Amino acid sequence: DVVLTQSPLSLPVTLGQPASISCRSSQSLVHSDGNTYLTWFQQRPGQSPRRLFYQISNRDSGVPDRFSGSGSGTDFTLTISRVEADDVAVYYCMQGTFWPWTFGQGTRVDVK
Amino acid sequence: DVHLVESGGNLVQPGGSLRLSCAVSGFTFSPYWMGWVRQAPGTGLEWLATISQDGSAVYYVDSVRGRFTISRDNSKKSLFLQLSNLRAEDTAVYYCGRLQLHSLDYWGQGTLVTVSS
């Protein structure tokens, strides 16, 4: 199975400062159709996960533009340009290229 | 608005069975692949199963293959997950979701399954 390794697992941040989460895959996530199915989810406390980005960097509706997704192949990054209180959550990457689809361990973002 | 509502979670003894349901509204159900994901208490997410639009194609993760069965009823706009031979490690919140571009774009609120004697 494809292993996704997120780092850091815990990220204390100062409001207004940037934050960055890495997701590294055990193999390239380029699908045979040429697309890369790497997704980012946000899970706020007590809520279901919410999709933020699909295919690396395509932002879902309603996601603030202070969030961005980037990367290629095996290395991917979720960046928050200026963290707000509303961003306190656990963030997961997920690959949908190879079955079984798998998730990273999650990165907990909270305020210092 | 798109809504997915899971139900059927409960306390069940090891070796027991449950049937989870997911009722959807706010979109045309039949054209979409659907899936189930679970989250054990305090831990991360695990993709369990996926089903095609007409139910002819199903995929399972190894940990549940042979014990769980995914199905759907397009006339009732409902998705199901039959859980059998349950183990303590199956204790989790179970989420249904709509597949779009190889991930879930909408999730339900989840239903809790607790396996314990």
PDB file of C-alpha atoms in Angstrom:
ATOM      1  CA  ASP A   1       0.000   0.000   0.000  1.00  0.00           C
ATOM      2  CA  VAL A   2       1.079   3.578  -0.598  1.00  0.00           C
ATOM      3  CA  VAL A   3       2.316   5.188   2.606  1.00  0.00           C
ATOM      4  CA  LEU A   4       1.829   8.924   3.073  1.00  0.00           C
ATOM      5  CA  THR A   5       4.064  10.517   5.684  1.00  0.00           C
ATOM      6  CA  GLN A   6       3.046  13.911   7.007  1.00  0.00           C
ATOM      7  CA  SER A   7       5.326  16.280   8.870  1.00  0.00           C
ATOM      8  CA  PRO A   8       5.199  17.752  11.334  1.00  0.00           C
ATOM      9  CA  LEU A   9       2.519  15.818  13.220  1.00  0.00           C
ATOM     10  CA  SER A  10       1.927  18.779  15.510  1.00  0.00           C
ATOM     11  CA  LEU A  11       2.256  22.401  14.461  1.00  0.00           C
ATOM     12  CA  PRO A  12       1.798  25.171  17.019  1.00  0.00           C
ATOM     13  CA  VAL A  13       1.447  28.461  15.181  1.00  0.00           C
ATOM     14  CA  THR A  14       1.109  32.132  15.966  1.00  0.00           C
ATOM     15  CA  LEU A  15      -1.985  33.807  14.576  1.00  0.00           C
ATOM     16  CA  GLY A  16      -1.152  35.776  11.475  1.00  0.00           C
ATOM     17  CA  GLN A  17       1.968  33.742  10.754  1.00  0.00           C
ATOM     18  CA  PRO A  18       2.387  31.213   7.922  1.00  0.00           C
ATOM     19  CA  ALA A  19       2.210  27.456   8.359  1.00  0.00           C
ATOM     20  CA  SER A  20       3.282  24.623   6.109  1.00  0.00           C
ATOM     21  CA  ILE A  21       2.547  20.893   6.173  1.00  0.00           C
ATOM     22  CA  SER A  22       4.468  18.321   4.170  1.00  0.00           C
ATOM     23  CA  CYS A  23       3.071  15.084   2.753  1.00  0.00           C
ATOM     24  CA  ARG A  24       5.516  12.607   1.244  1.00  0.00           C
ATOM     25  CA  SER A  25       4.447   9.504  -0.626  1.00  0.00           C
ATOM     26  CA  SER A  26       6.233   6.159  -0.763  1.00  0.00           C
ATOM     27  CA  GLN A  27       5.825   6.225  -4.549  1.00  0.00           C
ATOM     28  CA  SER A  28       4.903   8.652  -7.270  1.00  0.00           C
ATOM     29  CA  LEU A  29       1.200   9.521  -7.237  1.00  0.00           C
ATOM     30  CA  VAL A  30       0.935  10.122 -10.965  1.00  0.00           C
ATOM     31  CA  HIS A  31      -1.978   8.001 -12.231  1.00  0.00           C
ATOM     32  CA  SER A  32      -1.908   6.142 -15.542  1.00  0.00           C
ATOM     33  CA  ASP A  33      -4.347   8.792 -16.817  1.00  0.00           C
ATOM     34  CA  GLY A  34      -1.707  11.470 -16.201  1.00  0.00           C
ATOM     35  CA  ASN A  35      -3.423  13.071 -13.215  1.00  0.00           C
ATOM     36  CA  THR A  36      -2.103  13.158  -9.657  1.00  0.00           C
ATOM     37  CA  TYR A  37      -4.831  12.352  -7.149  1.00  0.00           C
ATOM     38  CA  LEU A  38      -3.507  14.000  -4.022  1.00  0.00           C
ATOM     39  CA  THR A  39      -6.168  15.568  -1.806  1.00  0.00           C
ATOM     40  CA  TRP A  40      -6.017  17.687   1.344  1.00  0.00           C
ATOM     41  CA  PHE A  41      -8.721  17.579   4.026  1.00  0.00           C
ATOM     42  CA  GLN A  42      -9.352  19.714   7.085  1.00  0.00           C
ATOM     43  CA  GLN A  43     -11.042  18.242  10.147  1.00  0.00           C
ATOM     44  CA  ARG A  44     -12.048  20.766  12.778  1.00  0.00           C
ATOM     45  CA  PRO A  45     -12.699  19.510  16.318  1.00  0.00           C
ATOM     46  CA  GLY A  46     -15.937  17.543  16.492  1.00  0.00           C
ATOM     47  CA  GLN A  47     -16.605  17.802  12.765  1.00  0.00           C
ATOM     48  CA  SER A  48     -16.403  15.606   9.703  1.00  0.00           C
ATOM     49  CA  PRO A  49     -13.490  16.111   7.343  1.00  0.00           C
ATOM     50  CA  ARG A  50     -13.871  18.805   4.712  1.00  0.00           C
ATOM     51  CA  ARG A  51     -12.050  18.703   1.389  1.00  0.00           C
ATOM     52  CA  LEU A  52      -9.771  21.667   0.748  1.00  0.00           C
ATOM     53  CA  PHE A  53      -7.870  20.703  -2.413  1.00  0.00           C
ATOM     54  CA  TYR A  54      -8.097  17.965  -4.997  1.00  0.00           C
ATOM     55  CA  GLN A  55      -5.495  16.986  -7.588  1.00  0.00           C
ATOM     56  CA  ILE A  56      -2.817  18.773  -5.559  1.00  0.00           C
ATOM     57  CA  SER A  57      -3.843  22.368  -5.971  1.00  0.00           C
ATOM     58  CA  ASN A  58      -7.458  22.700  -7.109  1.00  0.00           C
ATOM     59  CA  ARG A  59      -9.227  24.629  -4.358  1.00  0.00           C
ATOM     60  CA  ASP A  60     -12.726  23.554  -3.368  1.00  0.00           C
ATOM     61  CA  SER A  61     -15.541  26.074  -3.219  1.00  0.00           C
ATOM     62  CA  GLY A  62     -15.492  28.214  -0.096  1.00  0.00           C
ATOM     63  CA  VAL A  63     -11.871  27.513   0.814  1.00  0.00           C
ATOM     64  CA  PRO A  64     -10.122  30.800   1.663  1.00  0.00           C
ATOM     65  CA  ASP A  65      -7.327  31.794  -0.662  1.00  0.00           C
ATOM     66  CA  ARG A  66      -4.879  31.956   2.255  1.00  0.00           C
ATOM     67  CA  PHE A  67      -4.736  28.165   1.773  1.00  0.00           C
ATOM     68  CA  SER A  68      -2.706  26.746  -1.116  1.00  0.00           C
ATOM     69  CA  GLY A  69      -1.656  23.295  -2.261  1.00  0.00           C
ATOM     70  CA  SER A  70       1.471  22.478  -4.226  1.00  0.00           C
ATOM     71  CA  GLY A  71       3.873  19.722  -5.157  1.00  0.00           C
ATOM     72  CA  SER A  72       4.331  16.892  -7.594  1.00  0.00           C
ATOM     73  CA  GLY A  73       5.329  13.247  -7.818  1.00  0.00           C
ATOM     74  CA  THR A  74       6.016  12.218  -4.226  1.00  0.00           C
ATOM     75  CA  ASP A  75       6.287  15.543  -2.377  1.00  0.00           C
ATOM     76  CA  PHE A  76       3.338  17.770  -1.577  1.00  0.00           C
ATOM     77  CA  THR A  77       2.719  20.773   0.644  1.00  0.00           C
ATOM     78  CA  LEU A  78      -0.276  22.497   2.185  1.00  0.00           C
ATOM     79  CA  THR A  79       0.443  26.099   3.067  1.00  0.00           C
ATOM     80  CA  ILE A  80      -1.547  28.593   5.089  1.00  0.00           C
ATOM     81  CA  SER A  81      -0.245  32.079   4.380  1.00  0.00           C
ATOM     82  CA  ARG A  82      -1.606  33.692   7.560  1.00  0.00           C
ATOM     83  CA  VAL A  83      -3.112  31.393  10.155  1.00  0.00           C
ATOM     84  CA  GLU A  84      -6.453  32.401  11.640  1.00  0.00           C
ATOM     85  CA  ALA A  85      -8.187  30.982  14.708  1.00  0.00           C
ATOM     86  CA  ASP A  86     -10.671  29.228  12.426  1.00  0.00           C
ATOM     87  CA  ASP A  87      -7.815  27.144  10.987  1.00  0.00           C
ATOM     88  CA  VAL A  88      -7.268  25.146  14.183  1.00  0.00           C
ATOM     89  CA  ALA A  89      -7.828  21.595  12.959  1.00  0.00           C
ATOM     90  CA  VAL A  90      -6.186  18.361  11.920  1.00  0.00           C
ATOM     91  CA  TYR A  91      -5.115  18.306   8.282  1.00  0.00           C
ATOM     92  CA  TYR A  92      -4.856  15.089   6.276  1.00  0.00           C
ATOM     93  CA  CYS A  93      -3.430  14.334   2.876  1.00  0.00           C
ATOM     94  CA  MET A  94      -4.912  11.445   0.923  1.00  0.00           C
ATOM     95  CA  GLN A  95      -3.933   9.626  -2.275  1.00  0.00           C
ATOM     96  CA  GLY A  96      -6.543   8.360  -4.697  1.00  0.00           C
ATOM     97  CA  THR A  97      -4.141   7.064  -7.322  1.00  0.00           C
ATOM     98  CA  PHE A  98      -3.536   3.502  -6.134  1.00  0.00           C
ATOM     99  CA  TRP A  99      -6.052   1.193  -4.439  1.00  0.00           C
ATOM    100  CA  PRO A 100      -6.354   1.040  -1.503  1.00  0.00           C
ATOM    101  CA  TRP A 101      -6.566   4.789  -1.243  1.00  0.00           C
ATOM    102  CA  THR A 102      -4.692   5.901   1.849  1.00  0.00           C
ATOM    103  CA  PHE A 103      -4.416   8.854   4.204  1.00  0.00           C
ATOM    104  CA  GLY A 104      -1.510  10.478   5.965  1.00  0.00           C
ATOM    105  CA  GLN A 105      -1.416  10.338   9.771  1.00  0.00           C
ATOM    106  CA  GLY A 106      -2.713  13.865  10.121  1.00  0.00           C
ATOM    107  CA  THR A 107      -1.114  17.110  11.304  1.00  0.00           C
ATOM    108  CA  ARG A 108      -2.643  18.948  14.236  1.00  0.00           C
ATOM    109  CA  VAL A 109      -2.500  22.724  13.863  1.00  0.00           C
ATOM    110  CA  ASP A 110      -3.181  24.761  16.965  1.00  0.00           C
ATOM    111  CA  VAL A 111      -2.418  28.212  18.298  1.00  0.00           C
ATOM    112  CA  LYS A 112       0.644  28.842  20.440  1.00  0.00           C
TER     113      LYS A 112
ATOM    114  CA  ASP B   1     -27.628  21.727  -0.463  1.00  0.00           C
ATOM    115  CA  VAL B   2     -25.874  18.378  -0.495  1.00  0.00           C
ATOM    116  CA  HIS B   3     -26.546  16.255   2.584  1.00  0.00           C
ATOM    117  CA  LEU B   4     -25.428  12.780   3.566  1.00  0.00           C
ATOM    118  CA  VAL B   5     -26.821  11.271   6.755  1.00  0.00           C
ATOM    119  CA  GLU B   6     -25.462   8.039   8.195  1.00  0.00           C
ATOM    120  CA  SER B   7     -27.390   5.833  10.578  1.00  0.00           C
ATOM    121  CA  GLY B   8     -27.244   2.354  12.047  1.00  0.00           C
ATOM    122  CA  GLY B   9     -24.264   2.685  14.364  1.00  0.00           C
ATOM    123  CA  ASN B  10     -24.600   0.925  17.698  1.00  0.00           C
ATOM    124  CA  LEU B  11     -22.915  -1.094  20.423  1.00  0.00           C
ATOM    125  CA  VAL B  12     -22.396  -4.651  19.217  1.00  0.00           C
ATOM    126  CA  GLN B  13     -20.596  -7.675  20.628  1.00  0.00           C
ATOM    127  CA  PRO B  14     -17.496  -9.131  18.978  1.00  0.00           C
ATOM    128  CA  GLY B  15     -18.546 -11.407  16.160  1.00  0.00           C
ATOM    129  CA  GLY B  16     -21.785  -9.516  15.673  1.00  0.00           C
ATOM    130  CA  SER B  17     -23.209  -7.680  12.672  1.00  0.00           C
ATOM    131  CA  LEU B  18     -24.594  -4.256  11.803  1.00  0.00           C
ATOM    132  CA  ARG B  19     -25.958  -2.554   8.724  1.00  0.00           C
ATOM    133  CA  LEU B  20     -25.051   1.073   8.224  1.00  0.00           C
ATOM    134  CA  SER B  21     -27.112   3.311   5.964  1.00  0.00           C
ATOM    135  CA  CYS B  22     -26.359   6.620   4.290  1.00  0.00           C
ATOM    136  CA  ALA B  23     -29.280   8.661   2.976  1.00  0.00           C
ATOM    137  CA  VAL B  24     -28.395  11.389   0.514  1.00  0.00           C
ATOM    138  CA  SER B  25     -30.199  14.488  -0.685  1.00  0.00           C
ATOM    139  CA  GLY B  26     -29.460  17.608  -2.646  1.00  0.00           C
ATOM    140  CA  PHE B  27     -27.894  15.915  -5.665  1.00  0.00           C
ATOM    141  CA  THR B  28     -28.631  13.241  -8.223  1.00  0.00           C
ATOM    142  CA  PHE B  29     -27.313  10.090  -6.541  1.00  0.00           C
ATOM    143  CA  SER B  30     -27.063   7.591  -9.379  1.00  0.00           C
ATOM    144  CA  PRO B  31     -24.202   9.136 -11.426  1.00  0.00           C
ATOM    145  CA  TYR B  32     -21.759   9.164  -8.531  1.00  0.00           C
ATOM    146  CA  TRP B  33     -19.372   6.599  -7.138  1.00  0.00           C
ATOM    147  CA  MET B  34     -19.659   6.492  -3.355  1.00  0.00           C
ATOM    148  CA  GLY B  35     -17.435   5.387  -0.508  1.00  0.00           C
ATOM    149  CA  TRP B  36     -17.074   4.619   3.196  1.00  0.00           C
ATOM    150  CA  VAL B  37     -14.258   5.827   5.447  1.00  0.00           C
ATOM    151  CA  ARG B  38     -13.802   5.216   9.164  1.00  0.00           C
ATOM    152  CA  GLN B  39     -11.986   6.919  12.006  1.00  0.00           C
ATOM    153  CA  ALA B  40     -11.090   4.997  15.146  1.00  0.00           C
ATOM    154  CA  PRO B  41     -11.267   7.030  18.375  1.00  0.00           C
ATOM    155  CA  GLY B  42      -8.564   9.674  18.526  1.00  0.00           C
ATOM    156  CA  THR B  43      -6.851   8.401  15.401  1.00  0.00           C
ATOM    157  CA  GLY B  44      -6.670   8.993  11.685  1.00  0.00           C
ATOM    158  CA  LEU B  45      -8.780   8.094   8.684  1.00  0.00           C
ATOM    159  CA  GLU B  46      -9.027   4.766   6.870  1.00  0.00           C
ATOM    160  CA  TRP B  47     -10.670   4.296   3.472  1.00  0.00           C
ATOM    161  CA  LEU B  48     -12.814   1.138   3.585  1.00  0.00           C
ATOM    162  CA  ALA B  49     -14.788   0.606   0.415  1.00  0.00           C
ATOM    163  CA  THR B  50     -15.887   2.163  -2.846  1.00  0.00           C
ATOM    164  CA  ILE B  51     -18.827   1.370  -5.131  1.00  0.00           C
ATOM    165  CA  SER B  52     -19.535   2.335  -8.725  1.00  0.00           C
ATOM    166  CA  GLN B  53     -22.631   4.128  -9.970  1.00  0.00           C
ATOM    167  CA  ASP B  54     -24.639   0.970 -10.627  1.00  0.00           C
ATOM    168  CA  GLY B  55     -23.008  -1.173  -7.954  1.00  0.00           C
ATOM    169  CA  SER B  56     -21.293  -3.451 -10.444  1.00  0.00           C
ATOM    170  CA  ALA B  57     -17.801  -2.536  -9.245  1.00  0.00           C
ATOM    171  CA  VAL B  58     -16.792  -2.605  -5.591  1.00  0.00           C
ATOM    172  CA  TYR B  59     -13.406  -2.277  -3.916  1.00  0.00           C
ATOM    173  CA  TYR B  60     -12.393  -3.014  -0.335  1.00  0.00           C
ATOM    174  CA  VAL B  61      -9.360  -2.454   1.815  1.00  0.00           C
ATOM    175  CA  ASP B  62      -7.773  -5.746   2.942  1.00  0.00           C
ATOM    176  CA  SER B  63      -8.697  -5.253   6.595  1.00  0.00           C
ATOM    177  CA  VAL B  64     -12.431  -5.507   5.843  1.00  0.00           C
ATOM    178  CA  ARG B  65     -12.609  -7.604   2.657  1.00  0.00           C
ATOM    179  CA  GLY B  66     -14.794 -10.648   3.266  1.00  0.00           C
ATOM    180  CA  ARG B  67     -16.386  -9.124   6.372  1.00  0.00           C
ATOM    181  CA  PHE B  68     -17.908  -5.865   5.078  1.00  0.00           C
ATOM    182  CA  THR B  69     -20.162  -5.436   2.044  1.00  0.00           C
ATOM    183  CA  ILE B  70     -20.889  -2.139   0.341  1.00  0.00           C
ATOM    184  CA  SER B  71     -24.091  -1.733  -1.656  1.00  0.00           C
ATOM    185  CA  ARG B  72     -26.497   0.916  -2.867  1.00  0.00           C
ATOM    186  CA  ASP B  73     -30.115   1.486  -3.854  1.00  0.00           C
ATOM    187  CA  ASN B  74     -30.299   4.260  -6.417  1.00  0.00           C
ATOM    188  CA  SER B  75     -34.111   4.328  -6.305  1.00  0.00           C
ATOM    189  CA  LYS B  76     -33.906   5.196  -2.599  1.00  0.00           C
ATOM    190  CA  LYS B  77     -30.821   7.389  -2.902  1.00  0.00           C
ATOM    191  CA  SER B  78     -29.128   5.289  -0.258  1.00  0.00           C
ATOM    192  CA  LEU B  79     -25.743   3.717   0.359  1.00  0.00           C
ATOM    193  CA  PHE B  80     -25.168   0.805   2.709  1.00  0.00           C
ATOM    194  CA  LEU B  81     -22.356  -0.954   4.513  1.00  0.00           C
ATOM    195  CA  GLN B  82     -23.022  -4.391   5.962  1.00  0.00           C
ATOM    196  CA  LEU B  83     -20.571  -5.143   8.773  1.00  0.00           C
ATOM    197  CA  SER B  84     -20.093  -8.769   9.839  1.00  0.00           C
ATOM    198  CA  ASN B  85     -17.811 -10.702  12.167  1.00  0.00           C
ATOM    199  CA  LEU B  86     -17.011  -7.470  13.968  1.00  0.00           C
ATOM    200  CA  ARG B  87     -13.849  -7.075  16.014  1.00  0.00           C
ATOM    201  CA  ALA B  88     -12.835  -4.632  18.726  1.00  0.00           C
ATOM    202  CA  GLU B  89     -10.575  -2.878  16.241  1.00  0.00           C
ATOM    203  CA  ASP B  90     -13.600  -2.050  14.074  1.00  0.00           C
ATOM    204  CA  THR B  91     -14.729   0.420  16.734  1.00  0.00           C
ATOM    205  CA  ALA B  92     -14.851   3.755  14.923  1.00  0.00           C
ATOM    206  CA  VAL B  93     -16.949   6.534  13.479  1.00  0.00           C
ATOM    207  CA  TYR B  94     -18.046   5.482  10.008  1.00  0.00           C
ATOM    208  CA  TYR B  95     -18.475   8.146   7.341  1.00  0.00           C
ATOM    209  CA  CYS B  96     -20.094   7.893   3.936  1.00  0.00           C
ATOM    210  CA  GLY B  97     -19.085  10.220   1.168  1.00  0.00           C
ATOM    211  CA  ARG B  98     -19.588  11.185  -2.440  1.00  0.00           C
ATOM    212  CA  LEU B  99     -16.688  10.449  -4.749  1.00  0.00           C
ATOM    213  CA  GLN B 100     -15.488  13.097  -7.116  1.00  0.00           C
ATOM    214  CA  LEU B 101     -12.104  13.016  -8.836  1.00  0.00           C
ATOM    215  CA  HIS B 102     -10.785  10.131  -6.705  1.00  0.00           C
ATOM    216  CA  SER B 103     -11.630  11.675  -3.337  1.00  0.00           C
ATOM    217  CA  LEU B 104     -14.662  12.566  -1.239  1.00  0.00           C
ATOM    218  CA  ASP B 105     -16.062  16.008  -1.904  1.00  0.00           C
ATOM    219  CA  TYR B 106     -18.953  15.652   0.548  1.00  0.00           C
ATOM    220  CA  TRP B 107     -19.037  13.703   3.824  1.00  0.00           C
ATOM    221  CA  GLY B 108     -21.762  12.752   6.229  1.00  0.00           C
ATOM    222  CA  GLN B 109     -21.618  13.500   9.942  1.00  0.00           C
ATOM    223  CA  GLY B 110     -20.659   9.925  10.781  1.00  0.00           C
ATOM    224  CA  THR B 111     -22.189   7.118  12.822  1.00  0.00           C
ATOM    225  CA  LEU B 112     -20.433   5.446  15.766  1.00  0.00           C
ATOM    226  CA  VAL B 113     -19.898   1.704  15.860  1.00  0.00           C
ATOM    227  CA  THR B 114     -18.649   0.290  19.150  1.00  0.00           C
ATOM    228  CA  VAL B 115     -17.589  -3.346  19.311  1.00  0.00           C
ATOM    229  CA  SER B 116     -17.359  -4.556  22.885  1.00  0.00           C
ATOM    230  CA  SER B 117     -18.582  -7.318  25.120  1.00  0.00           C
TER     231      SER B 117
END
